[in-house]
JSON list of C-alpha atoms in Angstrom, two decimals:
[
{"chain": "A", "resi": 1, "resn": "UNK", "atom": "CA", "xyz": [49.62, 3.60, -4.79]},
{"chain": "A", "resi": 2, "resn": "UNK", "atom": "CA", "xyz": [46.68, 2.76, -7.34]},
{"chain": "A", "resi": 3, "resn": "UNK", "atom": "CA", "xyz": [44.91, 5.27, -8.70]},
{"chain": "A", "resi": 4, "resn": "UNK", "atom": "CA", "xyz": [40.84, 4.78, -9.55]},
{"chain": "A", "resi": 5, "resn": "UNK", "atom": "CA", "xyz": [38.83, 6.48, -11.99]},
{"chain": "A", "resi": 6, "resn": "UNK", "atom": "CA", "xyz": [35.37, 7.91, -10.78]},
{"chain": "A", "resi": 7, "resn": "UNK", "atom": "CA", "xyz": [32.86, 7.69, -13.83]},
{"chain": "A", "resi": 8, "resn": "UNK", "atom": "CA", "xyz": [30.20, 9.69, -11.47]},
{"chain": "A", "resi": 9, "resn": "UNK", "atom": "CA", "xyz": [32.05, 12.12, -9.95]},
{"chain": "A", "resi": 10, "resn": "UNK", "atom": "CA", "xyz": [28.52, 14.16, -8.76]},
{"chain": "A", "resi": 11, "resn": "UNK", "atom": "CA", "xyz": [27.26, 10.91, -7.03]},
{"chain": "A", "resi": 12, "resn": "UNK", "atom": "CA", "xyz": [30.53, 10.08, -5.09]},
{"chain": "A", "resi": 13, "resn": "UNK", "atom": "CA", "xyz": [30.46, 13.36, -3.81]},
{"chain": "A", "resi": 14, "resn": "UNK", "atom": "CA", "xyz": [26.81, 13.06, -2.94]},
{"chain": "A", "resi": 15, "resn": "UNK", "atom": "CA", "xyz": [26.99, 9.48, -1.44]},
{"chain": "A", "resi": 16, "resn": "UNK", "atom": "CA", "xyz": [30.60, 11.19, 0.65]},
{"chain": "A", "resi": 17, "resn": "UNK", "atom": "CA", "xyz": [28.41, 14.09, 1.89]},
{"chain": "A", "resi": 18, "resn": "UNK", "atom": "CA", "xyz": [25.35, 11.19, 2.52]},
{"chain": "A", "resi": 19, "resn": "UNK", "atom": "CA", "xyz": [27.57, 9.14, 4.79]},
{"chain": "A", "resi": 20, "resn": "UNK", "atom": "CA", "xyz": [28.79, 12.26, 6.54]},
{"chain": "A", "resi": 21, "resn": "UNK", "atom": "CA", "xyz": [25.22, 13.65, 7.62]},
{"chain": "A", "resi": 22, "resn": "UNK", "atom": "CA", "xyz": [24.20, 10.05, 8.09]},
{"chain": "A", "resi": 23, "resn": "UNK", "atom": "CA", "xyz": [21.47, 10.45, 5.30]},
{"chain": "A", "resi": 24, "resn": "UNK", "atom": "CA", "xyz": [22.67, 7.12, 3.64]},
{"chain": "A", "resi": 25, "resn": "UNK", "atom": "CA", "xyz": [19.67, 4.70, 4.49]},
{"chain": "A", "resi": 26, "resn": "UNK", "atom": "CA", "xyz": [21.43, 1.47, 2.80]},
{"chain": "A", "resi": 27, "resn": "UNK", "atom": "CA", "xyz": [20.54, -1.61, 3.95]},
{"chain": "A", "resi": 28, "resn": "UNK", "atom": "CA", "xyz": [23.32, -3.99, 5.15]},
{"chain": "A", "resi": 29, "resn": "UNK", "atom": "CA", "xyz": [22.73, -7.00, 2.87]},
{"chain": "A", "resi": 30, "resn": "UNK", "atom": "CA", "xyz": [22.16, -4.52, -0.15]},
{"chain": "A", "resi": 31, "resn": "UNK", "atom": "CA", "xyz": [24.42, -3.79, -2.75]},
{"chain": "A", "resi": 32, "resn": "UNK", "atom": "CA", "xyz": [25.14, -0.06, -3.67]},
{"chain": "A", "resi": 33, "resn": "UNK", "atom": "CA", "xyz": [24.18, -0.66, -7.45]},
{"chain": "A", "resi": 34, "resn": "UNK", "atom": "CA", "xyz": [20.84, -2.15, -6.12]},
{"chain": "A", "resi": 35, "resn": "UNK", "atom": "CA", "xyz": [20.78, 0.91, -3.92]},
{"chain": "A", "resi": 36, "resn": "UNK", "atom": "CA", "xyz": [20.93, 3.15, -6.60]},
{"chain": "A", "resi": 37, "resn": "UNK", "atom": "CA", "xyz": [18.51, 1.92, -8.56]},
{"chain": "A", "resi": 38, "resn": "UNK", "atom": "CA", "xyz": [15.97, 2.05, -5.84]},
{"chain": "A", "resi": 39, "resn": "UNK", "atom": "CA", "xyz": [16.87, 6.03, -5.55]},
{"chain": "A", "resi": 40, "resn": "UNK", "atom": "CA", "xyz": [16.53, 6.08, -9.49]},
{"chain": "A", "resi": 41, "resn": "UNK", "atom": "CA", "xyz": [13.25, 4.64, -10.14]},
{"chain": "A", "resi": 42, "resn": "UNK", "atom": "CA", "xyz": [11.37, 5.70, -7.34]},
{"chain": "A", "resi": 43, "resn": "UNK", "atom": "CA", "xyz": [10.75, 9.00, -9.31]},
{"chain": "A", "resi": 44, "resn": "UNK", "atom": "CA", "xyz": [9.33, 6.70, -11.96]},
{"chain": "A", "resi": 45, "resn": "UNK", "atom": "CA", "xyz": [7.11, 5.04, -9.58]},
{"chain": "A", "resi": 46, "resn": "UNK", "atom": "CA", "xyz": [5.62, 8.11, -8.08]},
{"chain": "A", "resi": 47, "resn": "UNK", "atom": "CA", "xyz": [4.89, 9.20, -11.93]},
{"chain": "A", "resi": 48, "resn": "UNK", "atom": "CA", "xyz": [3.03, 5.85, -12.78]},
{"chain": "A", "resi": 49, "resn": "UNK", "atom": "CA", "xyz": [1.02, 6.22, -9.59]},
{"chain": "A", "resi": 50, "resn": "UNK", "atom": "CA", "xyz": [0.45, 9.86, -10.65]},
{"chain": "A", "resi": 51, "resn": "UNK", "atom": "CA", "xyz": [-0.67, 8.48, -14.23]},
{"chain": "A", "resi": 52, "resn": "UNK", "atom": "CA", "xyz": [-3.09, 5.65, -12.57]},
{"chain": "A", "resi": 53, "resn": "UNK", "atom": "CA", "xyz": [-5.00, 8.43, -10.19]},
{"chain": "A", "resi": 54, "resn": "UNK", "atom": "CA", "xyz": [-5.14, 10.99, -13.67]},
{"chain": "A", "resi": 55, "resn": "UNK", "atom": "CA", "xyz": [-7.26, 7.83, -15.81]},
{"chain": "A", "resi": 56, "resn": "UNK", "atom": "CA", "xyz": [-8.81, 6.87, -12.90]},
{"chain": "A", "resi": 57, "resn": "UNK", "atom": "CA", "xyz": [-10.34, 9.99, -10.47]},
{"chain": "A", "resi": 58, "resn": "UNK", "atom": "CA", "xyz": [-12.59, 9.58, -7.84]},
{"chain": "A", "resi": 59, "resn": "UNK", "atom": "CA", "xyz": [-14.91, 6.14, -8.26]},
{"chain": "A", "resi": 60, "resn": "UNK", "atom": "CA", "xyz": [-13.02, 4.97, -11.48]},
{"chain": "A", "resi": 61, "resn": "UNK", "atom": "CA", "xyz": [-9.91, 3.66, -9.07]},
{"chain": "A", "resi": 62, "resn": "UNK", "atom": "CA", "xyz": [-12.55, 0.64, -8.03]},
{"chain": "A", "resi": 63, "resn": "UNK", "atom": "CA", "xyz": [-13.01, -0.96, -10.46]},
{"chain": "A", "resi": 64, "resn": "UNK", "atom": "CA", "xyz": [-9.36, -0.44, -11.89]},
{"chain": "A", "resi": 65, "resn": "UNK", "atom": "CA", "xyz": [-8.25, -1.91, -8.15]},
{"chain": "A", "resi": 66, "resn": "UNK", "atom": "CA", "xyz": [-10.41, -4.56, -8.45]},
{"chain": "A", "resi": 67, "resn": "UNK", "atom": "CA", "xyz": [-9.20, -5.67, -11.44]},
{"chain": "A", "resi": 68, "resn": "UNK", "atom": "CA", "xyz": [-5.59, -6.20, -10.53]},
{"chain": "A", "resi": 69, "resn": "UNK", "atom": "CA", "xyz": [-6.51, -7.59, -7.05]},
{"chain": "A", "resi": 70, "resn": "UNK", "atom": "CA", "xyz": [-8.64, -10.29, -8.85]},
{"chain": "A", "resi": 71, "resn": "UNK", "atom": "CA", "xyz": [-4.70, -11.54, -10.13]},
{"chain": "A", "resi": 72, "resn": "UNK", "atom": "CA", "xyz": [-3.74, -11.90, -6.57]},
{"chain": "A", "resi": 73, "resn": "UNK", "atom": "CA", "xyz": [-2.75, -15.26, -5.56]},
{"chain": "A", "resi": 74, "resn": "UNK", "atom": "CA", "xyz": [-5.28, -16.93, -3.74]},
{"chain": "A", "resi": 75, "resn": "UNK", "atom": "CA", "xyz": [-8.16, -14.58, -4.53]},
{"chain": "A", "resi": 76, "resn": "UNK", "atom": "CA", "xyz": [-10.92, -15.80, -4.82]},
{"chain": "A", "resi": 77, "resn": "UNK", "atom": "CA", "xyz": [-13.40, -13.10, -5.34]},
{"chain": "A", "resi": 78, "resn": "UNK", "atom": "CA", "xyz": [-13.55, -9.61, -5.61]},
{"chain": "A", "resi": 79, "resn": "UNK", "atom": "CA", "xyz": [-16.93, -7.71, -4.80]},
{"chain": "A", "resi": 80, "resn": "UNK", "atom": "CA", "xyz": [-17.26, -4.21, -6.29]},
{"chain": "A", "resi": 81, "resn": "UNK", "atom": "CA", "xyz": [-19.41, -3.12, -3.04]},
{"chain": "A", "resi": 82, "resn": "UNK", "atom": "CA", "xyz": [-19.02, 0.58, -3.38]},
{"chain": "A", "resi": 83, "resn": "UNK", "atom": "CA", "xyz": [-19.83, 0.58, -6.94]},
{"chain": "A", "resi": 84, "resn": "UNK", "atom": "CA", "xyz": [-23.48, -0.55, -6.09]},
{"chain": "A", "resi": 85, "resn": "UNK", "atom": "CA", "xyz": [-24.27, 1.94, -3.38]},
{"chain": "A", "resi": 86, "resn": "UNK", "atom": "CA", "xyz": [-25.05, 5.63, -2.64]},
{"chain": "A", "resi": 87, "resn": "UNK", "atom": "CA", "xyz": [-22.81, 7.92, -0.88]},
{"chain": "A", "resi": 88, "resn": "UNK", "atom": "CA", "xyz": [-21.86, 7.00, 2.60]},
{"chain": "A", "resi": 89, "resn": "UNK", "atom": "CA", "xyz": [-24.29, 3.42, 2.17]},
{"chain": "A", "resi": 90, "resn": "UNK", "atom": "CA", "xyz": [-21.08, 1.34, 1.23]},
{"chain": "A", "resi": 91, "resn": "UNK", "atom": "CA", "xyz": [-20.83, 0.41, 4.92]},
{"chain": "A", "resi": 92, "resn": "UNK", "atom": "CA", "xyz": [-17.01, 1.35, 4.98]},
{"chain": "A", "resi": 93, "resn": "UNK", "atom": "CA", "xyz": [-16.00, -1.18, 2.02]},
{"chain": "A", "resi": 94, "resn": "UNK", "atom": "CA", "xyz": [-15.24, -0.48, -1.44]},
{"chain": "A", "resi": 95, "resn": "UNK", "atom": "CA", "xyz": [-14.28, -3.65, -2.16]},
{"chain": "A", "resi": 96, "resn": "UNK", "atom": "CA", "xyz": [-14.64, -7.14, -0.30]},
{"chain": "A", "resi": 97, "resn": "UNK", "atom": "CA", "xyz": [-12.28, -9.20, -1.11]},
{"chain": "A", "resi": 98, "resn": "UNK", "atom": "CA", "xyz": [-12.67, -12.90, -0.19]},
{"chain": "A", "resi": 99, "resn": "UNK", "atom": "CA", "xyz": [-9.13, -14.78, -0.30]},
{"chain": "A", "resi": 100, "resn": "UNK", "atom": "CA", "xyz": [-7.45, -18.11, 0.34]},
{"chain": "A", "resi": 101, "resn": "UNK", "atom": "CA", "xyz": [-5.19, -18.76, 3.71]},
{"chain": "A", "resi": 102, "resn": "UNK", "atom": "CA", "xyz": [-3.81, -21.69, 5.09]},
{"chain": "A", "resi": 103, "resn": "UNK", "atom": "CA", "xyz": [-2.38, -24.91, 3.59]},
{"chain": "A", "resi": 104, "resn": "UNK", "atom": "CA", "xyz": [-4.19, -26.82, 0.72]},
{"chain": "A", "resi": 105, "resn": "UNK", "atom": "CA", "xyz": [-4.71, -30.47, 2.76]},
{"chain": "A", "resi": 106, "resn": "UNK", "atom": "CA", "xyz": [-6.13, -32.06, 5.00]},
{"chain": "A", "resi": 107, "resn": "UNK", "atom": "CA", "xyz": [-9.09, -29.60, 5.39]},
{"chain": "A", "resi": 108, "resn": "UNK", "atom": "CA", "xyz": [-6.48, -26.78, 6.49]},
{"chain": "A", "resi": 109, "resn": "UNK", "atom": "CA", "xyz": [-7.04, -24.38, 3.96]},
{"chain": "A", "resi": 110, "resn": "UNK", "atom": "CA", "xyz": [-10.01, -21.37, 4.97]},
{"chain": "A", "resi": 111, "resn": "UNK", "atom": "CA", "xyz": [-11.87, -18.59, 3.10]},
{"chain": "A", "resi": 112, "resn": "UNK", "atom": "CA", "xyz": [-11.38, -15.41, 4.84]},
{"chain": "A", "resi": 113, "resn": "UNK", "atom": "CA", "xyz": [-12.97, -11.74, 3.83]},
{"chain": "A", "resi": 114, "resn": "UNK", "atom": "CA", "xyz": [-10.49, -8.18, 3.23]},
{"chain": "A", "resi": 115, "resn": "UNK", "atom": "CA", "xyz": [-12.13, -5.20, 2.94]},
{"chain": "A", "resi": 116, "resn": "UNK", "atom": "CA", "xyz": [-10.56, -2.53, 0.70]},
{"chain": "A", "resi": 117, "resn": "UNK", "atom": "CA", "xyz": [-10.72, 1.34, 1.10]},
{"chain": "A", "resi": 118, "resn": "UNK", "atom": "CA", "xyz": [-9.71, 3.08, -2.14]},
{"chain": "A", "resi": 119, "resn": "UNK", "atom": "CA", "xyz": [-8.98, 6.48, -2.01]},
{"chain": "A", "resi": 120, "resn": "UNK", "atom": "CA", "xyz": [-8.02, 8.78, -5.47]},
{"chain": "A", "resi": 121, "resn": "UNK", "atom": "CA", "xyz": [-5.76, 11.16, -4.21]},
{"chain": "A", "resi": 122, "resn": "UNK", "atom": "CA", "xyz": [-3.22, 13.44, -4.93]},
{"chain": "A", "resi": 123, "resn": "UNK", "atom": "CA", "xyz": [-0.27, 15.01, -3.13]},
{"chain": "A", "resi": 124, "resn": "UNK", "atom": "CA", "xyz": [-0.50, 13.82, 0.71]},
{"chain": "A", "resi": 125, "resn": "UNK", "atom": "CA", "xyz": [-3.40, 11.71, 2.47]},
{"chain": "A", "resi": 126, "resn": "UNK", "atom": "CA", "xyz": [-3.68, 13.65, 6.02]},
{"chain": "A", "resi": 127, "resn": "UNK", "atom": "CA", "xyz": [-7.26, 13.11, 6.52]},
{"chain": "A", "resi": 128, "resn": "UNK", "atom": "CA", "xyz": [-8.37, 9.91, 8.04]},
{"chain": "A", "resi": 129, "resn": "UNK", "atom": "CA", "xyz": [-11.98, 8.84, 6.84]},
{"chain": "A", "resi": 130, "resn": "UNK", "atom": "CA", "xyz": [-10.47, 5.87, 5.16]},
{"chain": "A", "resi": 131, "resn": "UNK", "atom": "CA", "xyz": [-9.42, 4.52, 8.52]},
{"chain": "A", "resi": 132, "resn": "UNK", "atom": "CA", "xyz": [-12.57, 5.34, 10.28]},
{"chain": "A", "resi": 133, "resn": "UNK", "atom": "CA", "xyz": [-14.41, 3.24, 7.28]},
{"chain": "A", "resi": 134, "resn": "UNK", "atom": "CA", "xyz": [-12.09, 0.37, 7.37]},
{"chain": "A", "resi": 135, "resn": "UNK", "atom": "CA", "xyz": [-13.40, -0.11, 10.57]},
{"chain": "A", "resi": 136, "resn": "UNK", "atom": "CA", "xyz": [-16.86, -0.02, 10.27]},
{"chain": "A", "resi": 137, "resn": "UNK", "atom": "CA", "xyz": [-16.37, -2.28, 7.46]},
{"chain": "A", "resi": 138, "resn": "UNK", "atom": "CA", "xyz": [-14.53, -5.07, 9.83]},
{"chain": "A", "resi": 139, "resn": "UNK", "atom": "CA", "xyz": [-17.17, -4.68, 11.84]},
{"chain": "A", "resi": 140, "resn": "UNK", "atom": "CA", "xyz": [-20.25, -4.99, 9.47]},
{"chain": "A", "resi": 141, "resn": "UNK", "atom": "CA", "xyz": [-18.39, -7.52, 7.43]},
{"chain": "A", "resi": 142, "resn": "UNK", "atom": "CA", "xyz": [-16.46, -9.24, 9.98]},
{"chain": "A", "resi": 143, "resn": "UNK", "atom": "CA", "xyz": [-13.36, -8.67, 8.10]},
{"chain": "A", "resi": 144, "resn": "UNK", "atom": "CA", "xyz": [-10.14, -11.10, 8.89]},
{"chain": "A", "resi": 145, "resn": "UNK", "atom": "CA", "xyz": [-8.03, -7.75, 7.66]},
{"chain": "A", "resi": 146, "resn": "UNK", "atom": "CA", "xyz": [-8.19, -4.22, 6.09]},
{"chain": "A", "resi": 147, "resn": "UNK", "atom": "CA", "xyz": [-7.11, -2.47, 3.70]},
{"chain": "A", "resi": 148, "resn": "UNK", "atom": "CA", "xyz": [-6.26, 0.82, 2.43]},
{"chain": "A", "resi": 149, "resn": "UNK", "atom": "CA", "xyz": [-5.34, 2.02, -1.30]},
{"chain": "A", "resi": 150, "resn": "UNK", "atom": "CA", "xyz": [-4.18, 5.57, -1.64]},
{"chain": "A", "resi": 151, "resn": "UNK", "atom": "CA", "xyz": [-2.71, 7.72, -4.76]},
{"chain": "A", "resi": 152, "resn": "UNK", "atom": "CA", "xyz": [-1.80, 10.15, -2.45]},
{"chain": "A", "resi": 153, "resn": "UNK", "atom": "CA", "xyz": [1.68, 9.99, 0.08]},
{"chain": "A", "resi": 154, "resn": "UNK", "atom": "CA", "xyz": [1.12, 8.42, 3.03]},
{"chain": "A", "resi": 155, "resn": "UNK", "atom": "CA", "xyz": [1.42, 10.77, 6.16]},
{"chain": "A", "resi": 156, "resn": "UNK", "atom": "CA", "xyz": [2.55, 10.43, 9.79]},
{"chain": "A", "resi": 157, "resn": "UNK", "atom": "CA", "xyz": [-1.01, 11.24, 10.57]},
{"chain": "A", "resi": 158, "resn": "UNK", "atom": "CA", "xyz": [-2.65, 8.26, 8.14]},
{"chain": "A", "resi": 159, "resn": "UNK", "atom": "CA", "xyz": [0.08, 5.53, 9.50]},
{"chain": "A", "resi": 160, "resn": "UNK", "atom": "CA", "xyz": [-0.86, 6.37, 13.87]},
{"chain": "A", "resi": 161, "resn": "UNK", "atom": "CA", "xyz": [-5.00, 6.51, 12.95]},
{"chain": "A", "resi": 162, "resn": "UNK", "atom": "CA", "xyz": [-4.17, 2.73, 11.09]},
{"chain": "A", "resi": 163, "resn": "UNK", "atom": "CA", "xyz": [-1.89, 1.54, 14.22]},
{"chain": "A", "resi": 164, "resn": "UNK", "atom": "CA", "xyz": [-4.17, 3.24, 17.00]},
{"chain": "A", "resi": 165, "resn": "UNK", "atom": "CA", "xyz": [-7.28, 1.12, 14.89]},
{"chain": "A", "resi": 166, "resn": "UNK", "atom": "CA", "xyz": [-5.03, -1.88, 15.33]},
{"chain": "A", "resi": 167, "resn": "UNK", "atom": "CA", "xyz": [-4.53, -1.45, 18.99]},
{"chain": "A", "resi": 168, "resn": "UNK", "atom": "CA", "xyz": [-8.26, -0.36, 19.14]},
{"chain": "A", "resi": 169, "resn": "UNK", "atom": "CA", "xyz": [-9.91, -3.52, 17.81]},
{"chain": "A", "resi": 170, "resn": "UNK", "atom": "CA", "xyz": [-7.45, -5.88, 20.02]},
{"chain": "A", "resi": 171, "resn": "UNK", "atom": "CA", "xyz": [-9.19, -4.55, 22.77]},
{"chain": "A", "resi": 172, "resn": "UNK", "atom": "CA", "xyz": [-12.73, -6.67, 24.62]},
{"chain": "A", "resi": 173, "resn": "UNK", "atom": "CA", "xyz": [-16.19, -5.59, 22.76]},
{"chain": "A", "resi": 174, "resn": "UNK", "atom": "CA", "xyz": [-16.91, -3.60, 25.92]},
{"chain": "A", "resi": 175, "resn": "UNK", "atom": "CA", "xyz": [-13.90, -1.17, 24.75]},
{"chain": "A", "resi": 176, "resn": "UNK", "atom": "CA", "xyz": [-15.30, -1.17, 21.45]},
{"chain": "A", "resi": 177, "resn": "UNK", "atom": "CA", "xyz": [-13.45, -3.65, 20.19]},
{"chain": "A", "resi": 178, "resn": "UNK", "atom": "CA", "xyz": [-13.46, -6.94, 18.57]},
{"chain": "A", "resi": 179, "resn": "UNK", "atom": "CA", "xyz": [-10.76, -9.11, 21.19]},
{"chain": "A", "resi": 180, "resn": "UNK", "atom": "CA", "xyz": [-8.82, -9.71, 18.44]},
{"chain": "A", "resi": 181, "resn": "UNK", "atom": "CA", "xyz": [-5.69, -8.97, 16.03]},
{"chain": "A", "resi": 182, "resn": "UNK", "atom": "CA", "xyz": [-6.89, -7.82, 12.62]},
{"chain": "A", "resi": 183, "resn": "UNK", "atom": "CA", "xyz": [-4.35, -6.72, 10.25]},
{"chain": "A", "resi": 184, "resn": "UNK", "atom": "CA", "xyz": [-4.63, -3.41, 7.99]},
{"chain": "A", "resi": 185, "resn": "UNK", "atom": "CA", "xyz": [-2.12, -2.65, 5.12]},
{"chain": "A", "resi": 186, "resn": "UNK", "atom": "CA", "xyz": [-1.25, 0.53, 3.94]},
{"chain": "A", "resi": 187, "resn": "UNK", "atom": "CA", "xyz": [-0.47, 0.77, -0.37]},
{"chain": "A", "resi": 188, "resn": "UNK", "atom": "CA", "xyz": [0.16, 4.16, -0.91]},
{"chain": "A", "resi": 189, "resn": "UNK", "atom": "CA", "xyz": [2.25, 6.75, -3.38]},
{"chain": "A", "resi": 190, "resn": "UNK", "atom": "CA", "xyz": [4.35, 4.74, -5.39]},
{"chain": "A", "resi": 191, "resn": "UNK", "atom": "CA", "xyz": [3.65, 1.54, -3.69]},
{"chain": "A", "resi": 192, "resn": "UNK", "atom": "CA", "xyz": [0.29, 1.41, -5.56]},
{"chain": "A", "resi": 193, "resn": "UNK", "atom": "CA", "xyz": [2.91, 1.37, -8.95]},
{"chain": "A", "resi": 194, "resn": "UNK", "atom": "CA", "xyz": [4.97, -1.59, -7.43]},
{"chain": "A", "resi": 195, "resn": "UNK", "atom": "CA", "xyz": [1.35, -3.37, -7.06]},
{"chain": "A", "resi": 196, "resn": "UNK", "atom": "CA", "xyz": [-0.23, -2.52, -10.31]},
{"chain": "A", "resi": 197, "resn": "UNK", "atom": "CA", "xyz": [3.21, -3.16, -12.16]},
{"chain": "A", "resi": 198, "resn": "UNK", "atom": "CA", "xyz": [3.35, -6.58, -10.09]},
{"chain": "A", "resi": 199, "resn": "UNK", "atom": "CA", "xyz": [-0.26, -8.14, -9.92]},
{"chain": "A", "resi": 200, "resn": "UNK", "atom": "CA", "xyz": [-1.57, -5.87, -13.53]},
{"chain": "A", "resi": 201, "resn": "UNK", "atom": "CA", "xyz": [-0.25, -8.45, -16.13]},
{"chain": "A", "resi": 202, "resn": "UNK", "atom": "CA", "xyz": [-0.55, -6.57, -18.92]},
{"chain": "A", "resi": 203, "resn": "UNK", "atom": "CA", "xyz": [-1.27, -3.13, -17.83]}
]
């Protein structure tokens, strides 16, 4: 017999019709004020990443990258590679990133190597270069893991050429592989906001 008052009658309707068509991707263990605020700012996001690849075209993402991945934890180095070389003489690597893994003591703690393609986009990333780079790069550099920074949305077609790689370099050397795992991450769209805002400081 209580009656409630809805403050936002135009998003109860919408969340109603959401639940209906099964459109409502809400995690489980997430409340529906966090939920909404995920929907809300990802417009925001997408407009920071949009702002990062206007001050920053083509080659002038590098060094901006660089700068925020040199705030990582556990970074230890970051090598502008691509800056130094001609077109196409970069070897598949922007950036070579050498990082920290393992626990500090007892001689358990390693330096391993990440090469990073960055790519200035805008609207979608269909083609796949970057991929076909990152792996030339593990190769020539003998990369623990990959990387690949985009402006642009990520595509159906960009995420199968990254987990086909993955599958490829699992397989023996006579395959043309390298007989082992190798990770490669994917920051793209408004993930690259989430890292700049995250690793940038004061950016």
């Amino acid at each position: 017999g209580r009656y409630w008052t809805i403050q936002f009658r135009e998003e109860f309707l919408q969340t109603i019709a959401n639940l209906k068509s099964g459109k409502l991707h809400k995690q489980e263990n997430e409340s529906a004020g966090t939920f909404y605020l995920k929907r809300e700012l990802s417009p925001l996001l997408k407009d920071i990443t949009k702002k990062i690849q206007k001050n920053h075209p083509g080659g002038k993402l590098e060094p901006f990258i660089a700068e925020v991945l040199r705030k990582v934890p556990n970074v230890v180095d970051v090598r502008e590679h691509g800056q130094h070389k001609g077109w196409g003489t970069d070897n598949g690597a922007d950036l070579i990133v050498t990082y920290r893994s393992g626990l500090s003591m007892a001689n358990l703690e390693k330096q391993e190597t990440l090469v990073v393609q960055v790519k200035s986009y805008t609207n979608q990333h269909w083609e796949t270069t970057a991929v076909e780079q990152i792996e030339t790069a593990i190769k020539e550099f003998q990369a623990n893991a990959g990387l690949i920074i985009t402006t642009a949305e990520s595509t159906d077609s960009l995420e199968k050429a990254i987990e086909q790689l993955s599958g490829k370099l699992c397989k023996s050397e006579n395959e043309g592989g390298l007989n082992k795992q190798i990770p490669i991450g994917l920051i793209a769209g408004e993930d690259v906001a989430k890292f700049v805002l995250k690793y940038g400081g004061s950016f």
